[in-house]
Short mmCIF file of C-alpha atoms and ligand atoms in Angstrom, two decimals:
data_model
loop_
_atom_site.label_atom_id
_atom_site.label_comp_id
_atom_site.label_asym_id
_atom_site.label_seq_id
_atom_site.Cartn_x
_atom_site.Cartn_y
_atom_site.Cartn_z
CA MET A 1 0.00 0.00 0.00
CA ILE A 2 1.26 3.47 -0.80
CA THR A 3 0.00 6.88 0.33
CA GLY A 4 0.77 10.04 -1.67
CA GLY A 5 1.01 8.24 -5.03
CA THR A 6 -0.69 11.18 -6.73
CA GLY A 7 2.25 13.40 -5.72
CA TYR A 8 5.58 14.24 -7.30
CA ILE A 9 7.69 11.64 -5.45
CA GLY A 10 4.93 9.08 -4.86
CA ALA A 11 4.07 8.72 -8.56
CA TRP A 12 7.64 7.62 -9.34
CA ILE A 13 7.53 5.07 -6.53
CA VAL A 14 4.24 3.67 -7.88
CA LYS A 15 5.70 3.44 -11.40
CA MET A 16 8.80 1.60 -10.18
CA LEU A 17 6.69 -0.82 -8.11
CA LEU A 18 4.50 -1.58 -11.15
CA GLU A 19 7.62 -2.15 -13.25
CA LYS A 20 8.65 -4.71 -10.64
CA SER A 21 5.30 -6.56 -10.91
CA TYR A 22 3.93 -5.58 -7.50
CA THR A 23 0.24 -5.21 -6.82
CA VAL A 24 0.05 -1.62 -5.62
CA ARG A 25 -2.75 -0.32 -3.46
CA MET A 26 -2.59 3.40 -3.92
CA THR A 27 -4.67 5.53 -1.58
CA VAL A 28 -6.13 8.81 -2.84
CA ARG A 29 -8.14 11.43 -1.01
CA ASN A 30 -10.94 11.47 -3.54
CA LYS A 31 -11.43 8.70 -6.08
CA ALA A 32 -13.66 10.98 -8.16
CA LYS A 33 -10.64 13.20 -8.96
CA LYS A 34 -9.43 10.82 -11.65
CA GLU A 35 -7.18 13.44 -13.22
CA LYS A 36 -4.85 12.93 -10.22
CA TYR A 37 -4.11 9.30 -11.05
CA GLU A 38 -5.27 8.52 -14.59
CA LYS A 39 -1.70 8.90 -15.91
CA LEU A 40 -0.61 6.08 -13.58
CA GLU A 41 -3.57 3.94 -14.67
CA GLN A 42 -2.49 4.43 -18.28
CA LEU A 43 1.09 3.51 -17.39
CA GLN A 44 -0.08 0.38 -15.63
CA GLU A 45 -1.51 -0.95 -18.91
CA GLN A 46 2.03 -1.33 -20.27
CA LEU A 47 3.58 -2.56 -17.01
CA PRO A 48 3.50 -6.00 -15.36
CA GLY A 49 2.17 -4.84 -11.97
CA LYS A 50 -1.42 -4.19 -10.92
CA LEU A 51 -2.73 -0.86 -9.64
CA GLU A 52 -5.65 -0.65 -7.21
CA ILE A 53 -7.11 2.70 -6.17
CA TRP A 54 -8.43 3.02 -2.60
CA GLU A 55 -9.89 6.08 -0.90
CA ALA A 56 -8.39 7.36 2.38
CA ASP A 57 -7.59 10.69 3.99
CA LEU A 58 -4.74 11.48 6.38
CA LEU A 59 -7.19 13.32 8.63
CA LYS A 60 -9.84 10.58 8.80
CA GLU A 61 -9.07 8.11 11.53
CA GLY A 62 -9.33 4.49 10.46
CA SER A 63 -9.59 5.37 6.79
CA TYR A 64 -6.43 3.42 5.87
CA ASP A 65 -7.51 0.20 7.62
CA GLY A 66 -9.22 -1.26 4.54
CA ALA A 67 -6.26 -0.75 2.20
CA ALA A 68 -3.71 -1.87 4.80
CA LYS A 69 -5.48 -5.15 5.56
CA GLY A 70 -3.82 -7.82 3.44
CA ALA A 71 -0.90 -5.59 2.37
CA ASP A 72 2.64 -6.87 3.03
CA ALA A 73 4.14 -3.41 3.39
CA ILE A 74 3.27 0.27 3.46
CA ILE A 75 5.14 3.19 1.92
CA HIS A 76 3.88 6.35 3.59
CA VAL A 77 4.74 9.31 1.39
CA ALA A 78 1.70 11.58 1.76
CA SER A 79 2.19 14.82 3.65
CA PRO A 80 1.80 18.40 2.46
CA PHE A 81 5.00 19.93 1.07
CA ILE A 82 3.84 23.51 0.85
CA LEU A 83 5.49 26.74 1.95
CA ARG A 84 2.50 28.97 1.13
CA PHE A 85 -0.43 28.25 3.44
CA LYS A 86 -3.03 29.99 5.64
CA ASP A 87 -3.03 27.98 8.85
CA ALA A 88 0.10 25.97 9.78
CA LYS A 89 -1.74 23.63 12.14
CA LYS A 90 -4.60 22.82 9.82
CA ASP A 91 -2.67 22.83 6.53
CA LEU A 92 0.63 21.23 7.59
CA LEU A 93 0.96 19.92 11.13
CA ASP A 94 -2.30 17.97 11.42
CA PRO A 95 -2.00 16.05 8.14
CA ALA A 96 1.66 15.25 8.93
CA LEU A 97 1.20 14.09 12.53
CA LEU A 98 -2.34 12.69 12.54
CA GLY A 99 -1.72 11.18 9.10
CA THR A 100 1.37 9.31 10.28
CA ARG A 101 -0.49 8.08 13.35
CA ASN A 102 -3.43 7.00 11.22
CA VAL A 103 -1.37 5.15 8.59
CA LEU A 104 0.98 3.45 11.07
CA ASN A 105 -1.86 2.35 13.34
CA ALA A 106 -3.47 0.83 10.24
CA ALA A 107 -0.20 -1.09 9.69
CA THR A 108 -0.40 -2.52 13.22
CA ARG A 109 -4.11 -3.36 12.96
CA SER A 110 -3.67 -5.04 9.54
CA GLY A 111 -1.95 -8.11 10.95
CA THR A 112 -0.22 -8.52 7.54
CA VAL A 113 2.15 -5.54 7.20
CA LYS A 114 5.80 -6.40 7.92
CA LYS A 115 7.55 -3.25 6.83
CA VAL A 116 6.75 0.47 6.77
CA VAL A 117 8.87 2.88 4.74
CA LEU A 118 8.31 6.51 5.71
CA THR A 119 9.19 9.55 3.60
CA SER A 120 10.65 11.99 6.09
CA SER A 121 13.10 14.73 5.05
CA VAL A 122 16.41 16.35 5.90
CA ALA A 123 14.05 18.94 7.43
CA ALA A 124 13.68 16.44 10.30
CA VAL A 125 17.50 16.31 10.59
CA PHE A 126 18.15 20.06 10.82
CA GLY A 127 16.07 23.23 10.75
CA ASP A 128 18.11 26.30 9.85
CA ASN A 129 21.41 26.13 7.96
CA ILE A 130 23.07 27.94 10.88
CA ASP A 131 22.27 24.91 13.11
CA MET A 132 25.44 23.17 11.89
CA ALA A 133 27.77 25.92 13.08
CA GLU A 134 25.71 26.66 16.20
CA GLN A 135 25.82 23.01 17.24
CA GLY A 136 29.56 22.80 16.53
CA LEU A 137 29.09 20.17 13.79
CA ASN A 138 31.11 19.56 10.62
CA GLU A 139 28.19 17.81 8.93
CA PHE A 140 24.69 16.50 9.56
CA THR A 141 24.22 12.75 9.88
CA GLU A 142 21.28 10.48 10.61
CA GLN A 143 22.04 10.87 14.33
CA HIS A 144 20.82 14.46 14.28
CA PHE A 145 17.29 15.69 14.85
CA ASN A 146 16.07 19.18 14.03
CA THR A 147 15.77 21.09 17.32
CA THR A 148 15.23 24.63 16.02
CA SER A 149 11.97 24.55 14.03
CA SER A 150 8.56 25.19 15.56
CA ALA A 151 4.96 25.75 14.54
CA LYS A 152 5.88 29.44 14.05
CA HIS A 153 9.42 29.23 12.67
CA GLN A 154 9.83 26.84 9.71
CA PRO A 155 6.50 25.03 10.22
CA TYR A 156 7.04 22.66 7.26
CA SER A 157 10.26 21.42 8.85
CA TYR A 158 8.46 21.14 12.17
CA SER A 159 5.75 19.01 10.51
CA LYS A 160 8.45 16.59 9.36
CA ILE A 161 10.05 16.31 12.84
CA ILE A 162 6.81 15.61 14.66
CA ALA A 163 5.71 13.10 12.01
CA GLU A 164 9.01 11.20 12.01
CA LYS A 165 9.27 11.16 15.82
CA GLU A 166 5.70 9.89 16.04
CA ALA A 167 6.58 7.13 13.56
CA TRP A 168 9.57 5.97 15.65
CA SER A 169 7.44 6.04 18.78
CA ILE A 170 4.62 3.96 17.22
CA ALA A 171 7.17 1.54 15.72
CA LYS A 172 8.60 0.88 19.19
CA GLN A 173 5.21 -0.02 20.62
CA GLN A 174 4.70 -3.07 18.37
CA ASN A 175 6.71 -5.91 16.86
CA SER A 176 4.84 -6.94 13.72
CA TRP A 177 6.50 -4.48 11.34
CA LYS A 178 9.83 -2.73 10.95
CA LEU A 179 10.26 0.98 10.18
CA VAL A 180 12.74 2.35 7.62
CA VAL A 181 12.95 6.11 7.09
CA ILE A 182 14.09 8.03 4.00
CA ASN A 183 15.26 11.64 4.54
CA PRO A 184 15.60 13.28 1.11
CA SER A 185 17.07 16.73 0.68
CA PHE A 186 15.46 19.08 -1.88
CA VAL A 187 14.09 16.91 -4.70
CA LEU A 188 14.37 17.87 -8.37
CA GLY A 189 13.86 16.01 -11.64
CA PRO A 190 11.02 15.30 -14.07
CA ALA A 191 7.45 14.99 -12.75
CA LEU A 192 5.28 12.13 -13.99
CA ASN A 193 2.29 14.10 -12.86
CA GLY A 194 2.34 17.86 -13.54
CA SER A 195 -0.66 18.53 -11.28
CA SER A 196 1.31 18.23 -8.01
CA ASP A 197 1.55 21.23 -5.65
CA SER A 198 5.04 20.17 -4.54
CA GLU A 199 7.44 23.03 -3.80
CA SER A 200 9.99 21.15 -5.92
CA LEU A 201 8.01 22.04 -9.03
CA ASN A 202 7.23 25.58 -7.82
CA PHE A 203 10.93 26.19 -7.18
CA MET A 204 11.96 25.29 -10.73
CA LYS A 205 9.00 27.22 -12.19
CA ASP A 206 10.14 30.28 -10.23
CA ILE A 207 13.71 29.97 -11.52
CA LEU A 208 12.62 29.53 -15.15
CA LYS A 209 10.10 32.38 -14.96
CA GLY A 210 12.83 34.76 -13.79
CA ARG A 211 11.66 35.26 -10.19
CA PHE A 212 15.29 35.48 -9.02
CA PHE A 213 16.46 37.53 -12.04
CA PHE A 214 17.60 40.56 -10.01
CA GLY A 215 19.21 38.45 -7.32
CA ALA A 216 19.13 34.94 -5.89
CA PRO A 217 19.53 34.40 -2.14
CA ASP A 218 22.77 32.79 -1.05
CA LEU A 219 20.81 29.87 0.27
CA MET A 220 22.30 26.40 0.36
CA PHE A 221 20.37 23.16 -0.13
CA GLY A 222 21.13 19.50 -0.61
CA PHE A 223 19.65 18.30 -3.91
CA VAL A 224 18.62 14.85 -5.11
CA ASP A 225 16.89 13.40 -8.19
CA VAL A 226 13.28 12.30 -7.72
CA ARG A 227 14.01 8.92 -9.34
CA ASP A 228 16.85 8.28 -6.87
CA VAL A 229 14.45 9.12 -4.04
CA ALA A 230 11.92 6.65 -5.44
CA ARG A 231 14.61 3.96 -5.83
CA ALA A 232 15.72 4.46 -2.23
CA HIS A 233 12.15 3.71 -1.09
CA ILE A 234 12.05 0.51 -3.17
CA VAL A 235 15.40 -0.73 -1.79
CA ALA A 236 14.28 0.16 1.75
CA LEU A 237 11.17 -1.91 1.13
CA GLU A 238 12.87 -4.94 -0.38
CA LYS A 239 16.13 -5.19 1.55
CA GLU A 240 15.67 -7.41 4.60
CA ASP A 241 18.27 -5.65 6.71
CA ALA A 242 17.35 -2.06 5.80
CA ASP A 243 16.85 -0.06 8.99
CA GLY A 244 17.06 3.42 10.48
CA ARG A 245 17.24 6.75 8.66
CA HIS A 246 18.85 7.63 5.33
CA ILE A 247 19.87 11.13 4.25
CA LEU A 248 19.68 11.49 0.45
CA ALA A 249 21.63 14.15 -1.49
CA VAL A 250 23.87 14.10 -4.53
CA LYS A 251 25.23 17.59 -3.97
CA THR A 252 24.98 20.52 -1.60
CA MET A 253 24.96 23.89 -3.35
CA SER A 254 23.44 27.37 -3.24
CA ILE A 255 20.61 28.55 -5.52
CA MET A 256 23.19 30.76 -7.24
CA ASP A 257 25.49 27.75 -7.89
CA LEU A 258 22.52 25.88 -9.28
CA THR A 259 21.46 28.68 -11.61
CA ASN A 260 25.08 29.27 -12.69
CA MET A 261 25.14 25.60 -13.68
CA MET A 262 21.92 26.20 -15.63
CA LYS A 263 23.47 29.25 -17.35
CA LYS A 264 26.17 26.95 -18.73
CA MET A 265 23.48 24.58 -19.98
CA TYR A 266 20.96 27.08 -21.38
CA GLY A 267 22.88 30.33 -22.02
CA SER A 268 20.41 33.24 -22.03
CA LYS A 269 17.28 31.20 -22.80
CA TYR A 270 15.86 31.88 -19.32
CA LYS A 271 15.99 34.95 -17.06
CA LEU A 272 18.43 33.34 -14.63
CA PRO A 273 19.73 35.41 -11.68
CA LEU A 274 22.17 38.20 -12.52
CA MET A 275 23.74 38.18 -9.06
CA LYS A 276 23.55 37.13 -5.44
CA ALA A 277 20.89 39.10 -3.55
CA PRO A 278 22.47 41.08 -0.70
CA LYS A 279 21.48 39.70 2.71
CA PRO A 280 20.49 43.09 4.24
CA LEU A 281 18.13 43.63 1.32
CA LEU A 282 16.61 40.20 1.85
CA MET A 283 16.08 41.03 5.53
CA LEU A 284 14.08 44.05 4.37
CA ILE A 285 12.08 42.66 1.47
CA GLY A 286 12.05 38.92 2.28
CA GLY A 287 8.42 39.29 3.34
CA LEU A 288 7.49 39.83 -0.32
CA PHE A 289 8.82 36.35 -1.04
CA GLY A 290 7.18 34.84 2.02
CA VAL A 291 10.29 34.60 4.22
CA THR A 292 10.79 36.17 7.64
CA PRO A 293 13.87 38.20 8.73
CA LYS A 294 14.61 35.39 11.21
CA PHE A 295 14.68 32.87 8.36
CA VAL A 296 17.01 35.08 6.31
CA LYS A 297 19.30 35.66 9.31
CA ARG A 298 19.61 31.98 10.18
CA ASN A 299 19.82 30.54 6.67
CA VAL A 300 21.22 32.92 4.07
CA GLY A 301 25.00 32.67 3.73
CA HIS A 302 25.35 29.68 6.10
CA LYS A 303 26.97 26.52 4.78
CA ILE A 304 25.66 23.00 5.33
CA ARG A 305 27.21 19.58 4.75
CA LEU A 306 25.23 16.34 4.59
CA ASN A 307 26.67 12.90 5.20
CA THR A 308 25.06 10.51 2.71
CA THR A 309 27.21 7.43 3.40
CA ARG A 310 24.28 5.35 4.70
CA SER A 311 22.35 5.90 1.46
CA THR A 312 25.21 4.62 -0.70
CA GLU A 313 26.48 1.88 1.64
CA LYS A 314 23.25 0.49 3.08
CA LEU A 315 20.87 1.18 0.18
CA GLY A 316 23.49 0.93 -2.57
CA LEU A 317 22.24 4.18 -4.12
CA GLN A 318 24.16 5.52 -7.11
CA TYR A 319 23.13 9.12 -7.57
CA ARG A 320 22.30 10.67 -10.94
CA ASN A 321 24.26 13.79 -11.74
CA MET A 322 22.55 17.16 -11.33
CA GLU A 323 22.90 18.25 -14.99
CA GLU A 324 20.88 15.25 -16.13
CA THR A 325 18.29 15.92 -13.42
CA ILE A 326 17.87 19.56 -14.45
CA LEU A 327 17.80 18.85 -18.20
CA GLU A 328 15.09 16.23 -17.86
CA MET A 329 13.08 18.29 -15.37
CA VAL A 330 13.05 21.40 -17.59
CA GLU A 331 12.23 19.37 -20.70
CA GLN A 332 9.32 17.71 -18.92
CA MET A 333 8.01 21.05 -17.61
CA HIS A 334 7.85 22.34 -21.16
CA LYS A 335 6.01 19.20 -22.28
CA GLN A 336 3.49 19.63 -19.45
CA LYS A 337 3.20 23.35 -20.30
CA LEU A 338 4.14 24.32 -16.73
CA VAL A 339 6.52 26.98 -18.04
P1 NAP B 401 3.35 16.49 -3.43
O1 NAP B 401 3.53 16.28 -4.87
O2 NAP B 401 2.58 17.71 -3.01
O3 NAP B 401 2.69 15.21 -2.77
C1 NAP B 401 2.01 15.22 -1.54
C2 NAP B 401 1.10 14.02 -1.49
O4 NAP B 401 0.44 13.99 -0.22
C3 NAP B 401 0.00 14.06 -2.55
O5 NAP B 401 -0.21 12.78 -3.06
C4 NAP B 401 -1.20 14.53 -1.75
O6 NAP B 401 -2.44 14.10 -2.26
C5 NAP B 401 -0.94 13.85 -0.43
N1 NAP B 401 -1.73 14.48 0.64
C6 NAP B 401 -1.61 15.73 1.12
N2 NAP B 401 -2.52 15.95 2.07
C7 NAP B 401 -3.26 14.80 2.18
C8 NAP B 401 -4.37 14.38 2.97
N3 NAP B 401 -4.95 15.19 3.88
N4 NAP B 401 -4.82 13.12 2.83
C9 NAP B 401 -4.28 12.27 1.92
N5 NAP B 401 -3.23 12.62 1.13
C10 NAP B 401 -2.74 13.86 1.26
O7 NAP B 401 4.76 16.59 -2.67
P2 NAP B 401 6.09 15.71 -2.80
O8 NAP B 401 7.21 16.65 -3.08
O9 NAP B 401 5.88 14.54 -3.68
O10 NAP B 401 6.24 15.25 -1.29
C11 NAP B 401 5.92 13.94 -0.87
C12 NAP B 401 6.59 13.64 0.45
O11 NAP B 401 7.99 13.79 0.33
C13 NAP B 401 6.15 14.53 1.61
O12 NAP B 401 6.10 13.72 2.76
C14 NAP B 401 7.30 15.53 1.71
O13 NAP B 401 7.42 16.06 3.02
C15 NAP B 401 8.48 14.63 1.37
N6 NAP B 401 9.69 15.33 0.92
C16 NAP B 401 9.64 16.07 -0.22
C17 NAP B 401 10.82 16.72 -0.65
C18 NAP B 401 10.84 17.53 -1.92
O14 NAP B 401 11.84 18.27 -2.14
N7 NAP B 401 9.85 17.44 -2.79
C19 NAP B 401 11.99 16.60 0.09
C20 NAP B 401 12.00 15.82 1.25
C21 NAP B 401 10.83 15.18 1.65
P3 NAP B 401 -3.31 14.99 -3.29
O15 NAP B 401 -2.80 14.63 -4.65
O16 NAP B 401 -4.71 14.56 -3.05
O17 NAP B 401 -3.06 16.43 -2.95
#
């Protein structure tokens, strides 16, 4: 059973499972919204696996019990990845926390589920980029948990901490299934389904539409290809001895480094940033872009390093290079008329 299969990352996981002949029970919020999953149904016709669509909502207690009963494993991907919202509790925290509780309790009640793979994030590992220096670290590893985000400051990151911690706590209270957690950094790469609200797609749309033309913030992220993220979930599911958390990133770079790389690939085809935006200016006008002065202060200009050894050694992941990821993402966005 998989949750979040209509989303950017989830759709790739569903496709890979179908390629591997699995019967996939994909839960959707509303079965009537066929446009969210018809592409996957079409794909299934050419693939050896079987796709079943079940209805369930993160906020409806017990709604995953039907789909979980009889399933061997659950991949829990669904959770809002949005940075523009009205009410943090209602739009982000509740679906993340109550959803995790709901899905994992369904795993326990099923009597058949032996493994649960959870999509967490590096946002559950650290909050602000300054955390690394403040905590006297040279890098972030799977041992670290984000201690600086809250419902008010970086609520998306906070939603990922409370959801992952809840998952570990529920996992400890039972012994019928094992939990494996995937912690991707910022995900890029082609979308199978252009209708997703994922910030991954918004971020690339913003870059291509010239939103950072007069200056990009000196903001560092880890990046990873969506297909590598999907593969990590499949290995976590299939490998008997997979356990614990796994940070995923092929590279850590700033938005400016990323767009400079794109300048080499595309020349002047897009309105890519002319320069780095000065931090004092961002403190002043960040609000226009939806970021607070505190966010700017604690993130802009601060370096991060991510240790990804577990992903390569335990999951055997071989990362795609970023140029390929960008090329295929941009090409796909044109095909889907997103830019
Ligand atoms: P996405 O495309 O927006 O997918 C989110 C999925 O969650 C969608 O399938 C959505 O269903 C589902 N969902 C949201 N609220 C729900 C609810 N109340 N009930 C049932 N389903 C609900 O985002 P994504 O980028 O693929 O993110 C998927 C997961 O990866 C999230 O857990 C996110 O935190 C994590 N992650 C993402 C990144 C990244 O850079 N993209 C990085 C690290 C971790 P609908 O189609 O019905 O809206």
